[in-house]
């Protein structure tokens, strides 16, 4: 049913993938799909703030996250599952939607925590992805 599955993880928070990743792996194995595993690095922000970081800082951060992502996949994804590693940079939900389109994903799998009052007012990333995605979205609660 699915050919390309995008699963989003936050390398700094196990709750973002503890249940979502096994669900994505199950779907990939059932359908022989490829997993596109995405982690998003926030941008430095305003150019005024960015000037305080050393030259080449963003490239070093992206390279470090890429290494971490490869190590994460090696430790948590079976070798018989086809995987593409993706490190994005920017606003989380925007990057997820851009990568889903770019990779022609037909399913996005992402973890979500129990909503708090602030989430109802601001809208969490999962809600924004569900609202704007052009493919199916599986939100797995922790």
Phi, psi and omega in degrees: 000316180252142177255321183228122183241125176263123175241131183257138178224151172249112184298343181264356182222105180303328183296341180286343185224347185309320179256330183289318182297313177301325177295318179293320178296317177302312179298317181297317180293319180298323186253358184066031184275163174266137175266131171252107184262119187245133166235145185244129176261126178295150177283160179295330177107219184303148180298332178297320179286318183302332182293343181275351178269149180296156180299136180082007183301313183298319179298319179295319180295314180298319178295319179295318178294324177297316177298315179298320180295316178298318178296319179299313181297317180300325182274339190236352182240130179300148184290344180274002178260129178287131185227139167244128179269131180225127173248116179256166178220130179140205178285129191308303186294327179293318179295317179302313181295320179296314182292323178300318178291314184299325183263004181056039180292142176253001174208136172247129177244127179213150177276158177212144177268169177296132184292142173253170182305318181299329179291326179291329182278319185264332183083113180286167180302318181301317180296320179293320178295314179302317183293325189249352183291148178261005177230178178293148179229127176253115179257120184254119180280147176275000000 
